Coordinates of C-alpha atoms in Angstrom, one line a residue:
Chain K
M1 CA -29.6 -23.7 15.7
I2 CA -30.9 -19.7 14.9
R3 CA -29.5 -19.2 18.2
T4 CA -26.2 -20.5 17.6
I5 CA -26.1 -19.2 14.4
G6 CA -26.9 -15.8 15.4
M7 CA -24.4 -15.6 18.2
L8 CA -21.8 -16.7 15.9
S9 CA -22.9 -13.7 13.2
A10 CA -22.2 -11.4 16.0
F11 CA -19.2 -12.9 16.9
S12 CA -17.8 -13.0 13.8
S13 CA -19.2 -9.8 12.8
A14 CA -16.2 -8.3 14.9
I15 CA -13.8 -9.3 12.4
F16 CA -15.6 -8.7 9.2
F17 CA -17.8 -5.7 9.8
P18 CA -17.5 -2.1 11.3
W19 CA -18.0 -2.5 15.5
P20 CA -21.3 -0.6 15.2
M21 CA -22.6 -3.6 13.0
T22 CA -21.0 -5.7 15.6
A23 CA -23.3 -3.8 18.5
C24 CA -26.5 -4.0 16.5
L25 CA -26.2 -7.5 16.1
A26 CA -25.1 -8.7 19.7
L27 CA -28.1 -6.6 21.2
G28 CA -30.3 -8.1 18.5
M29 CA -29.4 -11.4 19.7
A30 CA -29.6 -10.3 23.8
I31 CA -33.5 -10.9 23.6
F32 CA -33.0 -14.7 22.8
E33 CA -29.1 -14.6 24.6
P34 CA -28.6 -12.2 27.4
W35 CA -25.0 -12.8 27.6
T36 CA -24.3 -12.5 24.1
P37 CA -23.4 -8.4 24.0
L38 CA -21.1 -9.6 27.1
A39 CA -19.6 -12.4 24.8
A40 CA -19.4 -9.7 21.9
G41 CA -18.0 -7.3 24.2
L42 CA -14.9 -9.5 25.4
I43 CA -14.2 -10.3 22.1
V44 CA -14.2 -6.4 20.6
E45 CA -11.8 -6.2 23.5
A46 CA -9.3 -9.3 23.0
L47 CA -9.1 -8.0 19.3
Y48 CA -8.9 -4.3 19.1
R49 CA -7.9 -3.0 22.6
P50 CA -4.4 -1.9 23.1
H51 CA -3.5 -4.0 26.5
A52 CA -1.9 -0.1 28.5
A53 CA -5.5 1.7 27.4
G54 CA -7.7 1.9 30.4
L55 CA -11.5 1.3 31.1
P56 CA -12.1 -1.6 28.6
W57 CA -15.3 0.3 27.4
F58 CA -16.7 -2.1 25.1
A59 CA -17.1 -5.3 27.9
A60 CA -18.2 -2.4 29.8
A61 CA -21.0 -1.9 27.4
G62 CA -21.7 -5.2 26.7
A63 CA -21.8 -5.9 30.4
A64 CA -24.3 -3.2 30.6
A65 CA -26.3 -4.6 28.1
T66 CA -26.7 -7.8 29.3
A67 CA -28.1 -6.4 32.6
V68 CA -30.8 -5.1 30.6
A69 CA -31.1 -7.8 29.1
F70 CA -31.4 -10.1 32.5
F71 CA -34.0 -8.1 33.7
I72 CA -36.3 -7.6 30.4
R73 CA -36.2 -11.3 30.0
A74 CA -37.0 -11.1 34.3
R75 CA -40.4 -9.1 33.3
L76 CA -41.2 -10.8 30.6
K77 CA -41.3 -14.1 31.6
T78 CA -43.0 -13.2 35.5
G79 CA -45.3 -11.9 33.3
I80 CA -45.8 -15.1 30.8
V81 CA -46.2 -17.5 34.4
E82 CA -48.7 -15.2 36.1
R83 CA -50.6 -16.2 32.8
Chain I
M1 CA -63.6 -33.4 33.6
K2 CA -59.8 -32.7 34.8
R3 CA -57.8 -30.2 32.6
I4 CA -54.4 -31.3 32.4
F5 CA -52.0 -28.3 32.8
S6 CA -49.3 -28.1 29.9
A7 CA -46.0 -25.7 30.3
R8 CA -46.2 -23.9 26.8
R9 CA -42.8 -23.6 25.7
N10 CA -41.6 -19.9 25.4
A11 CA -39.1 -19.4 22.5
L12 CA -37.4 -16.9 25.2
L13 CA -36.6 -19.4 28.1
P14 CA -33.5 -21.2 27.4
Q15 CA -34.0 -25.2 26.9
Q16 CA -30.1 -26.5 28.3
A17 CA -29.2 -26.7 31.8
V18 CA -26.3 -24.8 30.5
S19 CA -27.0 -21.8 28.4
R20 CA -25.5 -20.8 25.0
G21 CA -24.8 -17.7 26.1
A22 CA -22.8 -18.6 29.1
V23 CA -20.7 -21.0 27.4
A24 CA -19.8 -18.1 24.9
V25 CA -19.2 -15.7 27.5
A26 CA -16.4 -18.2 29.0
V27 CA -15.0 -18.7 25.6
A28 CA -14.8 -15.1 25.4
A29 CA -13.3 -14.6 28.3
A30 CA -10.8 -17.5 27.2
L31 CA -9.4 -15.4 23.9
Y32 CA -9.4 -12.7 26.0
A33 CA -6.9 -14.2 28.6
F34 CA -5.5 -15.8 25.8
S35 CA -4.4 -12.2 23.7
A36 CA -3.3 -10.9 26.9
L37 CA -1.0 -13.3 28.2
A38 CA 0.4 -14.4 24.3
P39 CA -0.6 -11.5 22.5
N40 CA 1.9 -12.9 18.9
A41 CA 0.2 -16.2 19.2
F42 CA -3.1 -14.4 19.7
W43 CA -2.9 -12.8 16.2
A44 CA -0.6 -15.2 14.5
V45 CA -4.2 -17.6 14.6
V46 CA -6.9 -14.4 14.1
S47 CA -4.7 -13.0 11.4
P48 CA -5.8 -14.9 8.8
A49 CA -9.6 -14.4 9.4
F50 CA -8.2 -10.6 8.8
R51 CA -7.0 -11.4 5.6
A52 CA -9.9 -13.4 4.4
S53 CA -12.3 -10.3 5.7
D54 CA -9.8 -7.9 3.5
A55 CA -10.3 -10.2 0.3
L56 CA -14.3 -10.5 1.1
A57 CA -14.2 -6.5 1.0
S58 CA -12.5 -6.0 -1.9
G59 CA -14.1 -9.3 -4.1
A60 CA -17.5 -7.6 -2.9
R61 CA -16.5 -4.2 -4.2
S62 CA -15.5 -5.5 -7.7
F63 CA -18.7 -7.1 -7.8
L64 CA -20.7 -4.2 -7.0
A65 CA -18.5 -1.8 -9.3
G66 CA -20.3 -4.5 -12.2
F67 CA -23.8 -3.0 -12.2
G68 CA -22.5 0.4 -12.4
N69 CA -23.9 2.8 -15.0
T70 CA -21.8 0.9 -18.2
A71 CA -21.0 4.4 -19.9
A72 CA -20.4 6.1 -17.0
L73 CA -17.7 3.9 -15.7
A74 CA -16.3 3.7 -19.7
A75 CA -15.5 7.4 -19.4
R76 CA -14.5 7.3 -16.2
N77 CA -12.2 4.4 -16.7
E78 CA -11.0 6.8 -20.2
D79 CA -10.3 9.7 -17.7
L80 CA -8.1 7.9 -15.4
A81 CA -6.3 6.0 -18.0
R82 CA -4.9 10.0 -19.0
K83 CA -4.5 10.6 -15.7
N84 CA -2.3 8.0 -15.0
S85 CA -0.3 8.6 -18.2
A86 CA 0.1 11.6 -16.9
L87 CA 1.1 11.0 -13.8
A88 CA 3.7 8.0 -15.0
S89 CA 5.5 10.8 -16.7
E90 CA 6.1 13.0 -14.4
N91 CA 6.2 10.2 -11.8
E92 CA 9.6 9.3 -14.0
A93 CA 10.8 12.6 -13.9
L94 CA 10.6 13.0 -10.0
R95 CA 12.2 9.5 -9.8
Q96 CA 15.3 10.5 -11.4
N97 CA 15.7 14.1 -9.3
S98 CA 14.7 12.0 -6.6
A99 CA 17.8 9.7 -6.7
D100 CA 20.3 12.5 -5.8
V101 CA 18.2 13.1 -2.8
T102 CA 17.5 9.5 -1.7
A103 CA 21.5 9.1 -1.4
L104 CA 22.0 11.9 1.0
V105 CA 18.7 10.4 3.3
S106 CA 19.9 8.2 6.1
A107 CA 19.7 4.5 6.1
A108 CA 16.2 4.9 8.0
G109 CA 15.0 7.3 5.3
S110 CA 12.5 5.1 3.7
G111 CA 11.3 3.2 7.1
I112 CA 9.7 -0.1 7.5
V113 CA 6.5 -0.8 5.4
A114 CA 4.3 -3.2 7.3
S115 CA 0.9 -4.2 5.9
V116 CA -2.5 -3.5 8.0
I117 CA -4.1 -6.5 9.5
A118 CA -6.7 -4.9 11.1
R119 CA -8.0 -0.7 10.9
P120 CA -10.5 1.2 11.4
P121 CA -14.1 1.1 11.6
E122 CA -13.7 -2.7 12.6
S123 CA -12.0 -1.6 15.1
P124 CA -13.3 0.6 17.6
Y125 CA -10.6 1.8 19.5
D126 CA -9.0 3.5 16.3
T127 CA -5.6 1.4 16.0
L128 CA -4.2 -0.1 13.2
V129 CA -2.6 -4.1 13.6
L130 CA 0.2 -4.4 11.4
A131 CA 2.1 -7.2 10.4
A132 CA 5.4 -6.5 11.6
G133 CA 6.7 -6.4 15.0
A134 CA 10.2 -6.3 16.4
K135 CA 11.7 -9.2 14.7
S136 CA 11.1 -6.4 11.7
G137 CA 12.8 -3.9 14.0
V138 CA 9.7 -2.0 15.1
A139 CA 10.1 -0.5 18.2
R140 CA 7.6 1.2 20.7
G141 CA 7.6 5.1 19.6
M142 CA 7.8 4.8 16.0
E143 CA 5.7 7.2 14.0
A144 CA 3.4 5.6 11.3
F145 CA 3.5 7.3 7.8
A146 CA 0.4 6.4 4.8
A147 CA 1.1 6.8 1.4
G148 CA 2.2 10.5 0.9
G149 CA 4.2 10.4 3.5
V150 CA 1.1 11.6 5.8
P151 CA 1.6 10.7 9.6
V152 CA -1.0 9.0 10.9
G153 CA -0.2 7.5 14.2
F154 CA 2.7 6.0 16.5
V155 CA 3.2 2.4 17.9
S156 CA 2.0 1.6 20.7
E157 CA 2.9 -2.5 21.7
A158 CA 5.6 -4.1 19.5
L159 CA 5.2 -7.9 19.5
D160 CA 7.7 -10.4 17.9
D161 CA 5.6 -10.4 14.3
F162 CA 3.1 -7.5 14.9
S163 CA 2.7 -4.4 16.4
R164 CA -0.3 -2.3 17.3
V165 CA -0.2 1.6 15.7
T166 CA -2.6 4.1 17.8
L167 CA -4.0 6.6 15.4
F168 CA -3.5 10.4 16.6
S169 CA -7.1 10.7 16.0
S170 CA -7.8 8.0 18.5
P171 CA -9.9 9.2 21.5
G172 CA -7.2 10.8 24.1
V173 CA -4.7 11.0 21.7
V174 CA -3.2 15.2 21.7
T175 CA -0.6 16.4 19.5
D176 CA 1.1 19.3 18.7
G177 CA 0.7 21.3 15.1
W178 CA -0.3 24.1 13.5
V179 CA -2.9 25.3 10.4
G180 CA -2.9 27.4 7.7
Q181 CA -0.3 29.8 6.0
A182 CA -0.2 31.8 9.6
N183 CA 0.6 29.0 11.1
V184 CA -1.9 29.3 14.0
P185 CA -0.4 26.4 17.0
L186 CA -3.4 24.1 17.8
T187 CA -3.5 21.3 20.2
I188 CA -5.0 18.8 18.3
R189 CA -7.2 16.2 20.1
G190 CA -8.5 12.8 18.4
T191 CA -11.9 12.3 18.4
G192 CA -12.4 8.4 17.3
G193 CA -13.9 7.4 14.0
G194 CA -10.6 8.9 12.1
A195 CA -11.6 12.8 12.8
F196 CA -9.5 15.7 14.8
E197 CA -11.2 18.4 16.7
A198 CA -8.6 21.3 18.0
T199 CA -9.6 24.8 19.2
A200 CA -8.4 27.7 18.0
A201 CA -8.6 31.9 19.1
R202 CA -11.7 33.6 17.3
D203 CA -9.1 36.4 16.1
A204 CA -7.2 33.6 14.3
A205 CA -9.8 33.5 11.4
V206 CA -9.2 29.6 10.5
A207 CA -11.1 29.1 7.5
P208 CA -12.8 25.2 6.4
G209 CA -10.5 24.2 4.1
A210 CA -7.2 25.2 6.3
V211 CA -4.4 22.4 6.1
V212 CA -3.4 21.3 9.3
F213 CA 0.2 20.5 10.0
V214 CA 2.6 18.4 12.4
P215 CA 5.9 18.7 12.6
G216 CA 8.3 16.1 11.2
P217 CA 10.8 16.4 8.7
G218 CA 9.7 20.0 7.3
Q219 CA 5.6 19.9 8.1
L220 CA 3.5 17.0 7.4
P221 CA -0.2 17.8 6.3
I222 CA -2.3 16.0 8.8
G223 CA -5.8 16.8 7.8
S224 CA -7.4 19.8 6.6
V225 CA -10.4 22.0 8.5
V226 CA -14.0 20.6 7.5
R227 CA -16.2 22.8 9.9
V228 CA -15.3 25.8 12.1
D229 CA -17.9 25.8 15.4
S230 CA -18.5 29.0 17.2
D231 CA -20.3 29.9 20.0
P232 CA -21.6 33.9 20.2
L233 CA -19.9 34.0 23.8
S234 CA -16.9 32.2 23.6
P235 CA -13.6 33.9 22.7
S236 CA -12.7 31.1 20.7
V237 CA -13.7 28.5 18.3
T238 CA -14.1 24.8 17.5
L239 CA -11.8 23.3 14.7
R240 CA -13.6 19.9 13.0
I241 CA -10.8 18.7 11.1
A242 CA -10.8 15.4 8.3
P243 CA -8.0 13.5 8.2
A244 CA -5.7 13.5 5.2
A245 CA -5.3 9.7 4.9
N246 CA -8.5 7.7 5.3
P247 CA -7.9 5.0 8.1
F248 CA -10.9 3.0 6.9
S249 CA -8.6 2.0 3.7
I250 CA -5.0 1.8 4.3
A251 CA -3.2 -0.9 3.5
W252 CA 0.3 0.0 4.2
V253 CA 2.8 2.2 6.2
S254 CA 5.6 3.1 6.6
L255 CA 7.3 3.2 10.2
R256 CA 10.4 5.4 11.2
A257 CA 11.7 6.6 14.2
T258 CA 11.2 10.4 14.3
G259 CA 13.0 10.9 17.4
V260 CA 9.5 11.6 19.7
P261 CA 9.9 9.6 22.8
P262 CA 6.4 7.1 22.9
G263 CA 5.2 9.0 26.0
A264 CA 5.2 12.5 24.1
F265 CA 2.6 12.5 21.6
A266 CA -0.4 11.0 24.5
S267 CA -2.0 12.2 27.0
S268 CA -2.6 11.0 30.2
T269 CA -5.7 8.8 28.9
A270 CA -4.0 7.0 25.9
P271 CA -2.4 3.8 25.8

């Protein structure tokens, strides 16, 4: 429930708050839901990116943050299993 | 005694077969596809949320203003009322004078007035989304002007009921202009966040406070130099330019066809 609320807060902040706030919320939620930065990046691109523009920077940054989050979770998970 | 192993639940481990995050990514991808395939319908759906955001922001400002120092607020209120009265008189005189001038301006003189739905800093790309589109006469390449006739950008996308304006401060957008009373020519580059920069020769002696202009009907102020960064080893200096119109609080823009082709504003990396 809390995770769902956190994710929805991160996504809705793309409309209500400046984009650095959206980025902070997405990165904070990445600990619990690694896909959150990628989803937030896609939502920001859908809302604000001019469609004739070049690389979708925010989706790319979200994908990178998601990859890092998965890597960190994998390391933590391994540590917990071995204990 | 046999020890029974019980797996401890970990708050970091997903508790479902399909994670919420994966569902969120699927929904976000569907939204992105919706915005790409049917942008007009997409903005018709999301624009009420942006209106609600603006209403919430103005309500919050009013609420927080109530906590200000009462005496200071009363003094400021009196000062503003005095200035308002003086400006109203001046405005009336100017209105009388402009009646004759307006008669000489063509029918497209005042342009199309459009309200802003989305603006920076919510928008990270330094773009405005307007509630006027092709049905209102908006066309790609029109120039957007804020209050006071300050040019702020150009229309980069025109849908049926909505349009998108790329600000001159958007990264990758290059605009030609000049600075100061000496009319030093500049190539003004957008740096994002509503700011610009330009390079000038050190000999030009551009000082902070100098006004930067772009071509238009006459010369139009686009901003002013707030800082001059120089490297002793370089013959040129970098001018940091703040916009004349705050893009974070633009509520209305006027769109006019100034005759400049759509691609003339932009560099190769801009939309």
